[in-house]
Amino acid sequence: RRRLLGTASAAGAAGLVAGGAGGAYGYAATTGGDPLTSVGSTAVPFHGSHQAGIVDPAQATGHLIAFDLAPGAGRKGAAALLRRWSAAAETMAAGRTPNGDNQIALDAGPSSLTVTFGFGLGFFAKTGLQNRVPENLAPIPPFSSDALDPRLSDGDLWVQIGSDDALVAFHTLRVLQKEAGDTARLRWQMNGFNRAPGATERPRTGRNLMGQIDGTNNPKPTDKDFAAKVFVSGKSGAESWLNGGSYAVVRRIRMLLDSWDHLPLDRQEMVIGRRKSDGAPLSGGTETTPVDLNKINKDGSLAIAGDAHIRVAAPASNGGAAMLRRAFSYHDGYDQDGTPNAGLLFIAWQADPFNGFIKVQQKLDRADGLSRFIRHESSALFAVPGGCAPGEYVGQRLLE
Ligand code: HEM
């Protein structure tokens, strides 16, 4: 009964067109039958001009892991590691068993597994490749509302794992960790989740832990300028290795859920500028109706408040700055004072972080009504190489 339903491009396009990344699922629910039977059999190709895990719909389970290169690993050690990691990721994404398997995912299909690799600034110093650091891989400037934990920030190497099955995701994590051997040491790990495919009647934009529909106004692969916003292109010389790649900004953003839950519904909706029930903008229409930032209510007030998140974050308020948000929620239990340690593993993808996350966060930092209910607790920026062809490994153009 199992069929291979949906390739990366079919699944990605369907999911994103249906309602944006961050929870829209592209499995073939429309073909009839039980959509759940397709979860295991959906495979996202590892090879391609871009790495998987950027444009594809965000999966039900995610692991974000940062590693630091061991002293002495050097460029040769890093290249061998990326070769091992790429081979293992390719094998598992196709639903095959990697070398020295531990049987954790033995009876599961690929379950939309994607593995994405990125390089932090420290990677270049430790591999003697300082002269190949891309210009835009500079430290993210501090923001006044930051409460960053350095132990959960930065890192030489970044791995993003996503799968619609939690055991497949954990299996991948263990295999890659084993393959790291003595070359790289784990620096931090974050575990996240999204709604599972099949949980809703039709694929639709997912909700975050504040209950909002999140991901609606993401750039769409069908937009004319999508690739220009998300992927690096046209670089020559020392940076040419990054063509086809992207920059990932990773921010672990805690939600102050107890304060949020005390806010009445109409106030919660004003904080974002959209209705909670269906994600429609407060300027009217449905979830996908363009936002009218100039609309005035009968009483003379702005329909989308001056400090509403979607006003302050919108490209129109930031000289066109845009990013693709592809997040996971997280919940790591409770702090001693009883407050939930939960929020968003916010991942922003853009061709230029200074004309994406950084420009927008500079504005949000000063003017966003949502900032009273969230706290940025960790931060990292990674240069994510383009995808590789069969027989190649991710990062080969930099490391060979
Ligand atoms: C839009 C939630 C942090 C950038 C939205 C929307 C929600 C939301 C519900 C409206 C639906 C949508 O278009 O996706 C949150 C939450 C956050 C958070 C809960 C933190 C926990 C951030 C950060 C940035 C950002 C840190 C960037 C620095 C944007 C952008 C939009 C957006 C660009 C689309 C605005 C538009 O053009 O309409 N966010 N957000 N968000 N958010 Fe956030």
Coordinates of C-alpha atoms and ligand atoms in Angstrom, one line a residue:
R1 CA 0.0 0.0 0.0
R2 CA 3.0 2.3 0.4
R3 CA 3.7 4.6 -2.4
L4 CA 6.4 7.2 -2.8
L5 CA 4.2 10.3 -2.6
G6 CA 5.8 13.5 -3.4
T7 CA 9.3 14.5 -4.3
A8 CA 11.0 17.5 -2.7
S9 CA 9.9 19.9 -5.3
A10 CA 6.3 18.6 -5.5
A11 CA 6.0 18.5 -1.7
G12 CA 7.7 21.8 -1.3
A13 CA 5.7 23.7 -3.8
A14 CA 2.4 22.2 -2.7
G15 CA 3.1 23.0 1.0
L16 CA 4.4 26.5 0.5
V17 CA 1.7 27.5 -2.0
A18 CA -0.9 26.1 0.3
G19 CA 0.1 28.3 3.1
G20 CA 3.7 29.0 3.8
A21 CA 6.5 27.2 5.5
G22 CA 6.5 26.5 9.2
G23 CA 3.8 23.9 9.3
A24 CA 2.3 23.5 5.9
Y25 CA 2.7 19.9 4.7
G26 CA 3.0 18.9 1.1
Y27 CA 2.2 15.2 1.3
A28 CA -0.4 14.1 -1.1
A29 CA -3.5 14.3 1.0
T30 CA -5.6 15.2 -2.0
T31 CA -5.1 11.8 -3.7
G32 CA -7.5 10.1 -1.3
G33 CA -7.0 7.3 1.1
D34 CA -5.4 7.7 4.5
P35 CA -2.8 10.5 4.3
L36 CA -1.0 9.1 7.3
T37 CA 0.1 6.1 5.2
S38 CA 2.2 8.5 3.1
V39 CA 4.2 10.0 6.0
G40 CA 6.9 7.3 6.1
S41 CA 7.3 6.9 2.4
T42 CA 7.8 10.5 1.4
A43 CA 11.4 11.1 0.5
V44 CA 13.1 14.5 -0.1
P45 CA 16.2 14.2 -2.3
F46 CA 19.5 15.0 -0.6
H47 CA 21.1 16.2 -3.9
G48 CA 20.2 19.4 -5.7
S49 CA 21.3 22.9 -6.4
H50 CA 20.3 24.0 -2.9
Q51 CA 20.5 21.8 0.2
A52 CA 17.3 20.2 1.4
G53 CA 15.6 21.6 4.5
I54 CA 15.3 25.2 3.3
V55 CA 12.4 25.4 0.9
D56 CA 10.7 22.1 1.9
P57 CA 7.8 22.3 4.3
A58 CA 9.1 22.2 7.9
Q59 CA 8.7 18.7 9.4
A60 CA 7.0 17.5 12.5
T61 CA 10.3 17.0 14.4
G62 CA 13.5 19.0 14.2
H63 CA 16.9 18.8 15.8
L64 CA 19.4 21.7 15.6
I65 CA 22.9 20.8 16.6
A66 CA 26.1 22.9 16.7
F67 CA 29.5 21.4 16.8
D68 CA 33.0 22.9 17.4
L69 CA 35.9 21.5 15.4
A70 CA 38.4 19.7 17.6
P71 CA 41.8 21.4 17.9
G72 CA 44.0 20.0 15.1
A73 CA 41.2 18.6 13.0
G74 CA 42.1 21.2 10.3
R75 CA 40.9 21.5 6.8
K76 CA 41.6 17.8 6.0
G77 CA 39.7 16.6 9.0
A78 CA 36.8 19.0 8.3
A79 CA 36.6 17.8 4.6
A80 CA 36.6 14.1 5.7
L81 CA 33.8 14.8 8.2
L82 CA 31.7 16.6 5.6
R83 CA 32.2 13.7 3.2
R84 CA 31.1 11.2 5.9
W85 CA 28.2 13.4 7.0
S86 CA 27.0 13.9 3.4
A87 CA 27.2 10.2 2.6
A88 CA 25.2 9.3 5.7
A89 CA 22.6 12.0 5.1
E90 CA 22.1 10.9 1.5
T91 CA 21.7 7.3 2.5
M92 CA 19.2 8.0 5.3
A93 CA 17.2 10.6 3.3
A94 CA 16.6 7.8 0.7
G95 CA 15.4 5.5 3.4
R96 CA 18.5 3.3 3.3
T97 CA 20.6 2.0 6.2
P98 CA 23.8 3.9 6.9
N99 CA 27.1 2.2 7.8
G100 CA 27.3 0.8 11.4
D101 CA 23.6 1.4 11.9
N102 CA 22.1 1.3 15.4
Q103 CA 18.7 0.1 14.2
I104 CA 16.8 3.0 15.8
A105 CA 14.8 3.7 12.6
L106 CA 15.0 0.2 11.2
D107 CA 11.3 -0.2 10.1
A108 CA 10.6 3.4 9.1
G109 CA 10.7 5.0 5.6
P110 CA 12.5 8.3 5.0
S111 CA 9.6 10.3 6.5
S112 CA 10.6 13.5 4.7
L113 CA 14.1 13.5 6.3
T114 CA 16.3 16.4 5.5
V115 CA 19.8 17.2 6.8
T116 CA 21.2 20.7 6.2
F117 CA 24.8 21.7 7.0
G118 CA 26.2 25.2 7.8
F119 CA 29.5 26.8 8.7
G120 CA 30.0 29.4 11.5
L121 CA 32.7 32.0 11.6
G122 CA 34.9 29.8 13.8
F123 CA 35.0 27.1 11.1
F124 CA 37.1 29.2 8.8
A125 CA 39.8 30.1 11.4
K126 CA 40.2 26.5 12.5
T127 CA 40.5 25.2 8.9
G128 CA 42.9 27.9 7.8
L129 CA 40.3 29.3 5.4
Q130 CA 40.1 32.9 6.8
N131 CA 40.6 34.3 3.3
R132 CA 37.4 32.5 2.1
V133 CA 35.1 33.9 4.8
P134 CA 32.1 35.4 3.1
E135 CA 31.7 39.1 3.7
N136 CA 28.2 38.7 5.3
L137 CA 29.3 36.1 7.8
A138 CA 30.0 38.8 10.4
P139 CA 28.9 38.7 14.0
I140 CA 25.2 39.6 14.4
P141 CA 25.2 43.0 16.2
P142 CA 23.7 43.0 19.7
F143 CA 20.1 44.2 20.3
S144 CA 18.9 46.0 23.4
S145 CA 16.4 43.2 24.2
D146 CA 18.9 40.3 23.8
A147 CA 19.3 37.9 26.8
L148 CA 21.7 35.6 25.1
D149 CA 23.3 32.5 26.6
P150 CA 26.7 32.1 25.0
R151 CA 26.6 28.3 25.7
L152 CA 23.6 28.0 23.4
S153 CA 24.9 30.4 20.8
D154 CA 27.3 30.3 17.8
G155 CA 29.4 27.2 16.8
D156 CA 31.8 26.1 14.1
L157 CA 29.4 23.7 12.3
W158 CA 25.6 23.5 12.3
V159 CA 23.4 20.6 11.4
Q160 CA 19.6 21.0 11.0
I161 CA 17.7 17.7 10.9
G162 CA 14.0 17.5 10.1
S163 CA 11.7 14.5 9.8
D164 CA 8.0 13.8 10.1
D165 CA 8.9 10.9 12.4
A166 CA 10.6 11.5 15.7
L167 CA 12.6 8.2 15.7
V168 CA 13.9 8.9 12.2
A169 CA 15.1 12.3 13.4
F170 CA 16.7 10.9 16.5
H171 CA 18.3 8.1 14.5
T172 CA 19.9 10.7 12.1
L173 CA 21.2 12.7 15.0
R174 CA 22.9 9.7 16.6
V175 CA 24.4 8.5 13.3
L176 CA 25.8 12.0 12.5
Q177 CA 27.1 12.4 16.1
K178 CA 28.9 9.1 15.8
E179 CA 30.4 10.1 12.4
A180 CA 31.7 13.3 14.0
G181 CA 34.1 11.0 16.0
D182 CA 37.1 13.0 17.3
T183 CA 36.8 15.6 14.6
A184 CA 34.0 17.7 16.1
R185 CA 32.5 18.1 19.6
L186 CA 28.9 18.8 20.3
R187 CA 28.4 22.5 21.4
W188 CA 24.6 22.7 21.8
Q189 CA 21.5 20.9 20.8
M190 CA 17.9 22.1 20.5
N191 CA 14.9 20.0 19.8
G192 CA 11.7 21.2 18.1
F193 CA 8.5 20.2 16.7
N194 CA 5.6 21.3 14.4
R195 CA 2.2 19.9 13.7
A196 CA 2.3 16.4 12.3
P197 CA 1.1 15.7 8.8
G198 CA -2.4 14.4 8.9
A199 CA -3.3 16.3 12.1
T200 CA -5.5 18.8 10.2
E201 CA -8.1 18.3 7.6
R202 CA -6.1 20.0 4.9
P203 CA -2.6 21.2 4.7
R204 CA -2.5 24.8 6.1
T205 CA -0.1 27.1 7.8
G206 CA 1.0 25.8 11.2
R207 CA 0.5 27.4 14.6
N208 CA 3.1 28.4 17.1
L209 CA 2.9 28.0 20.9
M210 CA 1.2 31.4 21.2
G211 CA -1.6 29.9 19.1
Q212 CA -1.0 32.1 16.1
I213 CA -1.0 31.0 12.5
D214 CA 2.7 31.6 11.7
G215 CA 4.3 31.7 8.3
T216 CA 1.6 33.2 6.1
N217 CA 3.5 36.1 4.7
N218 CA 6.7 34.2 3.9
P219 CA 8.3 34.7 0.5
K220 CA 6.9 32.0 -1.8
P221 CA 8.9 29.9 -4.3
T222 CA 6.4 31.1 -6.9
D223 CA 7.4 34.8 -6.3
K224 CA 9.6 36.3 -9.0
D225 CA 12.3 37.4 -6.6
F226 CA 12.2 34.4 -4.2
A227 CA 15.6 33.0 -5.2
A228 CA 17.2 36.4 -5.0
K229 CA 15.9 36.9 -1.5
V230 CA 16.8 33.5 -0.1
F231 CA 19.8 32.2 -2.1
V232 CA 23.3 33.6 -2.6
S233 CA 24.2 34.0 -6.3
G234 CA 26.7 35.8 -8.6
K235 CA 29.6 35.7 -6.2
S236 CA 33.0 35.4 -7.7
G237 CA 36.5 34.7 -6.3
A238 CA 36.9 33.9 -2.6
E239 CA 33.1 33.7 -2.1
S240 CA 32.1 31.8 -5.2
W241 CA 31.9 28.5 -3.1
L242 CA 28.7 29.9 -1.5
N243 CA 26.7 30.4 -4.7
G244 CA 23.5 28.4 -4.4
G245 CA 23.8 28.6 -0.6
S246 CA 22.1 30.8 1.9
Y247 CA 22.6 32.3 5.4
A248 CA 20.7 30.8 8.3
V249 CA 20.1 33.0 11.4
V250 CA 19.1 30.7 14.3
R251 CA 17.5 32.4 17.4
R252 CA 16.1 30.5 20.3
I253 CA 13.2 32.8 21.3
R254 CA 11.5 32.0 24.6
M255 CA 7.8 32.9 24.7
L256 CA 6.6 34.4 28.0
L257 CA 3.5 32.2 27.8
D258 CA 2.1 33.0 31.3
S259 CA 2.0 36.8 30.5
W260 CA 0.7 36.1 27.0
D261 CA -2.1 33.8 28.2
H262 CA -3.4 36.5 30.5
L263 CA -3.8 38.9 27.6
P264 CA -7.4 39.0 26.3
L265 CA -7.9 37.6 22.8
D266 CA -8.5 41.0 21.1
R267 CA -5.3 42.4 22.6
Q268 CA -3.4 39.3 21.5
E269 CA -4.7 39.9 18.0
M270 CA -3.6 43.6 18.0
V271 CA -0.1 42.6 19.1
I272 CA 0.4 40.6 15.8
G273 CA -2.2 42.4 13.6
R274 CA -3.9 39.2 12.6
R275 CA -6.9 37.2 13.9
K276 CA -6.0 34.1 15.8
S277 CA -8.8 31.9 14.5
D278 CA -7.9 32.0 10.8
G279 CA -4.8 34.3 10.5
A280 CA -6.7 37.0 8.6
P281 CA -5.2 40.5 8.8
L282 CA -7.1 43.0 11.0
S283 CA -7.4 45.1 7.9
G284 CA -9.9 42.5 6.6
G285 CA -10.2 39.5 4.3
T286 CA -8.9 36.0 4.7
E287 CA -5.4 34.7 5.7
T288 CA -4.0 35.3 2.2
T289 CA -5.5 38.7 1.7
P290 CA -2.7 41.3 1.3
V291 CA -2.3 43.4 4.5
D292 CA -3.5 47.0 4.2
L293 CA -1.2 48.9 6.6
N294 CA -3.1 52.2 5.8
K295 CA -6.6 51.0 6.7
I296 CA -8.3 53.2 9.3
N297 CA -11.1 51.9 11.6
K298 CA -14.4 53.8 11.9
D299 CA -13.1 55.3 15.2
G300 CA -10.1 56.7 13.4
S301 CA -7.6 54.2 14.8
L302 CA -5.2 52.1 12.6
A303 CA -6.6 48.7 11.8
I304 CA -3.1 47.3 12.1
A305 CA -1.7 49.0 15.2
G306 CA 1.5 51.1 15.1
D307 CA 3.4 48.5 17.1
A308 CA 1.8 45.4 15.5
H309 CA 4.3 42.7 14.7
I310 CA 3.3 42.5 11.1
R311 CA 3.6 46.2 10.5
V312 CA 7.0 46.6 12.1
A313 CA 8.4 43.4 10.5
A314 CA 6.9 43.9 7.0
P315 CA 9.3 44.4 4.1
A316 CA 7.4 47.7 3.4
S317 CA 8.6 49.1 6.8
N318 CA 12.2 47.9 6.3
G319 CA 13.3 49.0 2.8
G320 CA 12.2 45.6 1.3
A321 CA 14.3 43.5 3.8
A322 CA 12.9 39.9 3.7
M323 CA 13.7 36.4 4.9
L324 CA 12.1 32.9 4.7
R325 CA 11.1 31.9 8.2
R326 CA 11.1 28.1 8.8
A327 CA 10.8 27.5 12.5
F328 CA 10.2 24.7 15.0
S329 CA 8.5 25.1 18.3
Y330 CA 10.3 23.9 21.4
H331 CA 9.3 22.9 24.9
D332 CA 12.0 21.9 27.4
G333 CA 9.9 21.5 30.5
Y334 CA 9.6 24.1 33.3
D335 CA 11.9 26.4 35.1
Q336 CA 12.1 26.3 38.9
D337 CA 9.6 29.2 39.2
G338 CA 7.1 27.2 37.2
T339 CA 7.3 29.1 34.0
P340 CA 7.4 27.0 30.8
N341 CA 10.7 26.9 29.0
A342 CA 9.1 27.0 25.6
G343 CA 9.0 29.1 22.4
L344 CA 10.3 29.2 18.9
L345 CA 13.5 27.8 17.3
F346 CA 13.4 30.7 14.9
I347 CA 15.3 30.0 11.7
A348 CA 15.5 32.8 9.1
W349 CA 16.9 32.0 5.6
Q350 CA 18.2 34.9 3.4
A351 CA 20.7 35.7 0.7
D352 CA 22.1 38.6 2.9
P353 CA 21.5 38.6 6.7
F354 CA 22.1 42.4 6.8
N355 CA 19.3 42.9 4.4
G356 CA 17.2 40.3 6.1
F357 CA 17.1 39.3 9.8
I358 CA 19.4 42.0 11.1
K359 CA 17.7 44.9 9.5
V360 CA 14.2 43.7 10.6
Q361 CA 15.3 42.8 14.1
Q362 CA 16.9 46.2 14.6
K363 CA 13.4 47.6 13.9
L364 CA 11.5 45.0 16.0
D365 CA 13.9 45.6 18.9
R366 CA 12.7 49.1 19.3
A367 CA 9.1 49.1 18.1
D368 CA 7.5 45.6 18.3
G369 CA 4.5 45.1 20.6
L370 CA 5.3 41.4 20.6
S371 CA 8.7 42.0 22.3
R372 CA 7.0 42.3 25.7
F373 CA 6.1 38.6 25.4
I374 CA 9.3 37.0 24.0
R375 CA 13.0 36.8 24.9
H376 CA 15.8 36.0 22.5
E377 CA 18.0 33.6 24.5
S378 CA 20.4 32.3 21.9
S379 CA 21.8 33.4 18.6
A380 CA 23.9 32.0 15.7
L381 CA 24.6 32.8 12.1
F382 CA 25.8 30.2 9.6
A383 CA 26.8 30.3 6.0
V384 CA 25.0 27.3 4.4
P385 CA 26.7 26.0 1.2
G386 CA 24.7 25.1 -1.9
G387 CA 23.6 21.6 -2.5
C388 CA 25.9 19.0 -4.0
A389 CA 25.6 16.5 -6.9
P390 CA 25.8 12.7 -6.5
G391 CA 29.4 11.8 -5.7
E392 CA 30.1 15.2 -4.1
Y393 CA 29.8 16.3 -0.5
V394 CA 28.4 19.5 1.0
G395 CA 31.0 22.2 1.2
Q396 CA 33.3 20.5 -1.3
R397 CA 33.8 23.7 -3.3
L398 CA 35.2 25.3 -0.2
L399 CA 37.2 22.4 1.3
E400 CA 38.7 20.5 -1.6
Ligands
HEM1 C1 5.0 37.6 10.7 C2 5.0 35.4 15.1 C3 9.6 36.6 15.7 C4 9.7 38.5 11.2 C5 4.6 36.9 11.9 C6 3.2 36.5 12.1 C7 3.3 35.8 13.3 C8 4.6 35.9 13.8 C9 2.1 35.2 14.0 C10 2.0 36.7 11.2 C11 1.9 35.6 10.2 C12 3.0 35.5 9.1 O1 3.0 36.3 8.2 O2 3.8 34.6 9.3 C13 6.2 35.6 15.6 C14 6.6 35.1 16.9 C15 7.9 35.4 17.1 C16 8.4 36.1 15.9 C17 5.7 34.3 17.9 C18 8.8 35.1 18.2 C19 8.6 34.2 19.1 C20 10.1 37.2 14.6 C21 11.4 37.7 14.3 C22 11.4 38.2 13.1 C23 10.1 38.1 12.5 C24 12.6 37.6 15.3 C25 12.6 38.8 12.3 C26 13.6 39.5 12.8 C27 8.5 38.4 10.7 C28 8.1 38.8 9.4 C29 6.8 38.6 9.2 C30 6.3 38.0 10.5 C31 9.1 39.4 8.3 C32 5.9 38.9 8.0 C33 5.4 40.3 8.1 C34 4.6 40.7 6.8 O3 5.2 41.0 5.8 O4 3.4 40.6 6.9 N1 5.4 36.6 12.9 N2 7.3 36.2 15.0 N3 9.3 37.5 13.4 N4 7.4 37.9 11.4 FE1 7.3 37.1 13.2

